[in-house]
mmCIF file of C-alpha atoms and ligand atoms in Angstrom:
data_model
loop_
_atom_site.group_PDB
_atom_site.id
_atom_site.type_symbol
_atom_site.label_atom_id
_atom_site.label_comp_id
_atom_site.label_asym_id
_atom_site.label_seq_id
_atom_site.Cartn_x
_atom_site.Cartn_y
_atom_site.Cartn_z
ATOM 1 C CA UNK R 1 -77.160 -196.015 -83.067
ATOM 2 C CA UNK R 2 -73.845 -196.216 -85.462
ATOM 3 C CA UNK R 3 -70.599 -197.118 -84.180
ATOM 4 C CA UNK R 4 -69.138 -193.399 -84.302
ATOM 5 C CA UNK R 5 -71.840 -193.231 -81.176
ATOM 6 C CA UNK R 6 -71.729 -195.764 -79.638
ATOM 7 C CA UNK R 7 -67.154 -196.058 -78.875
ATOM 8 C CA UNK R 8 -67.979 -192.079 -77.882
ATOM 9 C CA UNK R 9 -70.267 -193.765 -75.237
ATOM 10 C CA UNK R 10 -67.962 -196.264 -73.956
ATOM 11 C CA UNK R 11 -65.630 -193.477 -74.343
ATOM 12 C CA UNK R 12 -67.392 -191.858 -71.754
ATOM 13 C CA UNK R 13 -68.369 -194.391 -69.347
ATOM 14 C CA UNK R 14 -63.830 -194.823 -69.029
ATOM 15 C CA UNK R 15 -63.960 -190.967 -68.250
ATOM 16 C CA UNK R 16 -66.625 -190.660 -65.933
ATOM 17 C CA UNK R 17 -67.003 -194.230 -64.155
ATOM 18 C CA UNK R 18 -64.541 -193.798 -61.269
ATOM 19 C CA UNK R 19 -65.153 -190.760 -60.202
ATOM 20 C CA UNK R 20 -68.490 -190.425 -58.526
ATOM 21 C CA UNK R 21 -67.621 -185.477 -58.035
ATOM 22 C CA UNK R 22 -70.412 -184.353 -60.722
ATOM 23 C CA UNK R 23 -69.065 -181.266 -61.611
ATOM 24 C CA UNK R 24 -66.168 -183.229 -62.655
ATOM 25 C CA UNK R 25 -68.196 -185.869 -64.714
ATOM 26 C CA UNK R 26 -69.843 -182.540 -66.210
ATOM 27 C CA UNK R 27 -66.487 -180.987 -66.776
ATOM 28 C CA UNK R 28 -65.100 -183.610 -68.542
ATOM 29 C CA UNK R 29 -68.500 -185.075 -70.175
ATOM 30 C CA UNK R 30 -68.535 -181.151 -71.637
ATOM 31 C CA UNK R 31 -65.380 -181.683 -73.409
ATOM 32 C CA UNK R 32 -65.723 -185.350 -74.600
ATOM 33 C CA UNK R 33 -69.155 -184.155 -76.441
ATOM 34 C CA UNK R 34 -67.335 -180.990 -78.253
ATOM 35 C CA UNK R 35 -65.005 -182.567 -79.585
ATOM 36 C CA UNK R 36 -66.200 -185.944 -80.759
ATOM 37 C CA UNK R 37 -69.783 -184.651 -81.863
ATOM 38 C CA UNK R 38 -69.187 -182.991 -85.202
ATOM 39 C CA UNK R 39 -71.089 -178.952 -86.129
ATOM 40 C CA UNK R 40 -71.365 -178.286 -82.616
ATOM 41 C CA UNK R 41 -70.477 -174.840 -81.037
ATOM 42 C CA UNK R 42 -72.011 -175.361 -77.433
ATOM 43 C CA UNK R 43 -71.978 -178.380 -74.828
ATOM 44 C CA UNK R 44 -72.520 -178.405 -72.061
ATOM 45 C CA UNK R 45 -74.824 -178.394 -68.484
ATOM 46 C CA UNK R 46 -77.267 -176.027 -66.426
ATOM 47 C CA UNK R 47 -78.357 -177.401 -63.152
ATOM 48 C CA UNK R 48 -81.453 -176.106 -60.661
ATOM 49 C CA UNK R 49 -81.088 -173.728 -58.449
ATOM 50 C CA UNK R 50 -83.750 -172.293 -56.014
ATOM 51 C CA UNK R 51 -86.193 -172.231 -58.893
ATOM 52 C CA UNK R 52 -84.279 -170.850 -61.705
ATOM 53 C CA UNK R 53 -81.258 -173.271 -63.771
ATOM 54 C CA UNK R 54 -77.585 -171.504 -62.918
ATOM 55 C CA UNK R 55 -74.647 -172.658 -65.986
ATOM 56 C CA UNK R 56 -72.893 -175.387 -65.048
ATOM 57 C CA UNK R 57 -69.751 -177.305 -65.939
ATOM 58 C CA UNK R 58 -69.117 -175.987 -70.422
ATOM 59 C CA UNK R 59 -67.097 -175.869 -73.860
ATOM 60 C CA UNK R 60 -67.389 -173.195 -76.471
ATOM 61 C CA UNK R 61 -68.318 -169.573 -75.988
ATOM 62 C CA UNK R 62 -69.680 -168.363 -73.174
ATOM 63 C CA UNK R 63 -73.211 -168.035 -72.395
ATOM 64 C CA UNK R 64 -76.120 -167.054 -70.357
ATOM 65 C CA UNK R 65 -75.196 -167.929 -66.487
ATOM 66 C CA UNK R 66 -79.132 -168.037 -65.279
ATOM 67 C CA UNK R 67 -82.197 -169.228 -67.244
ATOM 68 C CA UNK R 68 -86.097 -168.685 -66.013
ATOM 69 C CA UNK R 69 -88.176 -172.328 -65.779
ATOM 70 C CA UNK R 70 -90.074 -172.721 -68.422
ATOM 71 C CA UNK R 71 -87.870 -169.844 -70.333
ATOM 72 C CA UNK R 72 -85.891 -171.149 -73.395
ATOM 73 C CA UNK R 73 -85.533 -174.394 -75.041
ATOM 74 C CA UNK R 74 -83.764 -175.384 -71.426
ATOM 75 C CA UNK R 75 -86.124 -174.505 -69.382
ATOM 76 C CA UNK R 76 -88.629 -175.430 -71.291
ATOM 77 C CA UNK R 77 -87.154 -179.301 -71.877
ATOM 78 C CA UNK R 78 -86.330 -179.178 -67.607
ATOM 79 C CA UNK R 79 -90.082 -177.676 -66.319
ATOM 80 C CA UNK R 80 -91.927 -180.195 -68.717
ATOM 81 C CA UNK R 81 -89.327 -182.878 -68.154
ATOM 82 C CA UNK R 82 -88.700 -184.088 -71.580
ATOM 83 C CA UNK R 83 -85.984 -184.135 -74.789
ATOM 84 C CA UNK R 84 -86.227 -181.446 -76.578
ATOM 85 C CA UNK R 85 -85.466 -181.379 -80.137
ATOM 86 C CA UNK R 86 -84.852 -178.405 -81.726
ATOM 87 C CA UNK R 87 -84.836 -177.813 -85.588
ATOM 88 C CA UNK R 88 -84.181 -173.983 -85.928
ATOM 89 C CA UNK R 89 -83.750 -172.084 -82.694
ATOM 90 C CA UNK R 90 -84.748 -169.202 -84.418
ATOM 91 C CA UNK R 91 -89.233 -170.793 -84.815
ATOM 92 C CA UNK R 92 -88.543 -171.287 -81.255
ATOM 93 C CA UNK R 93 -90.434 -169.200 -79.802
ATOM 94 C CA UNK R 94 -89.469 -167.583 -76.650
ATOM 95 C CA UNK R 95 -85.396 -168.900 -77.616
ATOM 96 C CA UNK R 96 -83.254 -167.784 -75.232
ATOM 97 C CA UNK R 97 -80.265 -166.898 -78.307
ATOM 98 C CA UNK R 98 -76.536 -167.099 -75.932
ATOM 99 C CA UNK R 99 -74.214 -167.632 -78.815
ATOM 100 C CA UNK R 100 -75.912 -166.051 -81.307
ATOM 101 C CA UNK R 101 -74.504 -168.167 -83.438
ATOM 102 C CA UNK R 102 -76.440 -171.564 -82.507
ATOM 103 C CA UNK R 103 -79.201 -172.436 -85.119
ATOM 104 C CA UNK R 104 -80.190 -176.012 -83.775
ATOM 105 C CA UNK R 105 -80.186 -177.487 -80.542
ATOM 106 C CA UNK R 106 -81.207 -180.412 -78.557
ATOM 107 C CA UNK R 107 -81.458 -180.088 -74.605
ATOM 108 C CA UNK R 108 -82.180 -183.761 -72.447
ATOM 109 C CA UNK R 109 -83.483 -183.196 -68.513
ATOM 110 C CA UNK R 110 -82.410 -184.661 -65.640
ATOM 111 C CA UNK R 111 -82.412 -185.378 -62.148
ATOM 112 C CA UNK R 112 -80.772 -187.578 -59.068
ATOM 113 C CA UNK R 113 -82.929 -189.074 -57.766
ATOM 114 C CA UNK R 114 -86.068 -189.482 -59.931
ATOM 115 C CA UNK R 115 -88.021 -186.926 -61.845
ATOM 116 C CA UNK R 116 -90.613 -186.137 -59.530
ATOM 117 C CA UNK R 117 -89.306 -185.292 -56.425
ATOM 118 C CA UNK R 118 -87.311 -182.064 -58.467
ATOM 119 C CA UNK R 119 -84.863 -180.231 -55.274
ATOM 120 C CA UNK R 120 -82.106 -177.658 -54.791
ATOM 121 C CA UNK R 121 -78.818 -179.186 -56.752
ATOM 122 C CA UNK R 122 -80.277 -182.391 -58.087
ATOM 123 C CA UNK R 123 -81.810 -182.381 -61.515
ATOM 124 C CA UNK R 124 -80.125 -179.650 -64.514
ATOM 125 C CA UNK R 125 -80.256 -180.331 -67.995
ATOM 126 C CA UNK R 126 -77.367 -181.507 -70.901
ATOM 127 C CA UNK R 127 -77.558 -178.403 -73.729
ATOM 128 C CA UNK R 128 -76.147 -179.270 -76.686
ATOM 129 C CA UNK R 129 -75.962 -176.198 -80.328
ATOM 130 C CA UNK R 130 -75.052 -176.545 -83.357
ATOM 131 C CA UNK R 131 -74.525 -173.748 -85.554
ATOM 132 C CA UNK R 132 -75.864 -176.272 -88.645
ATOM 133 C CA UNK R 133 -80.281 -176.037 -89.110
ATOM 134 C CA UNK R 134 -81.339 -179.237 -88.409
ATOM 135 C CA UNK R 135 -78.825 -181.112 -87.430
ATOM 136 C CA UNK R 136 -79.457 -183.515 -84.245
ATOM 137 C CA UNK R 137 -81.922 -185.820 -84.860
ATOM 138 C CA UNK R 138 -83.214 -189.338 -83.297
ATOM 139 C CA UNK R 139 -79.416 -190.554 -83.695
ATOM 140 C CA UNK R 140 -78.574 -188.228 -81.575
ATOM 141 C CA UNK R 141 -80.911 -187.562 -79.066
ATOM 142 C CA UNK R 142 -80.729 -191.456 -77.691
ATOM 143 C CA UNK R 143 -77.302 -190.622 -78.314
ATOM 144 C CA UNK R 144 -77.634 -187.387 -75.707
ATOM 145 C CA UNK R 145 -80.380 -188.579 -73.522
ATOM 146 C CA UNK R 146 -77.538 -191.975 -72.968
ATOM 147 C CA UNK R 147 -74.942 -189.649 -71.832
ATOM 148 C CA UNK R 148 -77.046 -187.733 -69.800
ATOM 149 C CA UNK R 149 -78.211 -190.511 -67.869
ATOM 150 C CA UNK R 150 -74.767 -191.632 -67.823
ATOM 151 C CA UNK R 151 -74.091 -189.020 -66.456
ATOM 152 C CA UNK R 152 -76.635 -189.309 -63.513
ATOM 153 C CA UNK R 153 -75.609 -192.751 -63.216
ATOM 154 C CA UNK R 154 -71.637 -192.803 -62.747
ATOM 155 C CA UNK R 155 -72.152 -189.366 -59.941
ATOM 156 C CA UNK R 156 -72.980 -189.042 -56.897
ATOM 157 C CA UNK R 157 -75.453 -187.169 -55.238
ATOM 158 C CA UNK R 158 -76.481 -183.309 -55.474
ATOM 159 C CA UNK R 159 -74.466 -180.811 -57.995
HETATM 160 N N1 LIG U 201 -80.551 -171.602 -75.784
HETATM 161 C C1 LIG U 201 -80.343 -171.652 -74.414
HETATM 162 C C2 LIG U 201 -79.980 -171.417 -74.069
HETATM 163 C C3 LIG U 201 -78.337 -171.820 -73.539
HETATM 164 S S1 LIG U 201 -77.468 -171.426 -74.548
HETATM 165 O O1 LIG U 201 -77.554 -172.192 -76.197
HETATM 166 C C4 LIG U 201 -75.871 -172.108 -74.498
HETATM 167 C C5 LIG U 201 -82.252 -172.196 -74.560
HETATM 168 O O2 LIG U 201 -82.991 -171.143 -75.449
HETATM 169 O O3 LIG U 201 -82.898 -172.329 -73.882
#
């Protein structure tokens, strides 16, 4: 991982380590990512509520408020519990075009109680979009996975 991304992780840690509230931490992380990673048009969170994903704190244009589990990049990453790195969102079947400028995307699922017992309000996804095709590689996947992990580690309880 490059020095810039390592510094970003340290900045994230400093920003959220003394704050246990998951909404406050999600809001600050969305802003930190959006303003410090180049070529992004959207960065934010969706949280699991009553069998769907509901929009949380973000930076960028207004977005879809509800995403069914298994739909779009977010719903698929959440259902499969795997990070998805999509080089060209137009090639992803079922992609939900909230912001028409999005060309590539990374979605990292997370859970506050481990990956096996998903309940309302204890899980969600970190979603990062770029207006540039193929913007995200292994370094970005590692960066966003580490940030999502840090988020869960530093924030207490449900969202
Ligand atoms: N593109 C996403 C929807 C969320 S917005 O990009 C913010 C998807 O297909 O899951």
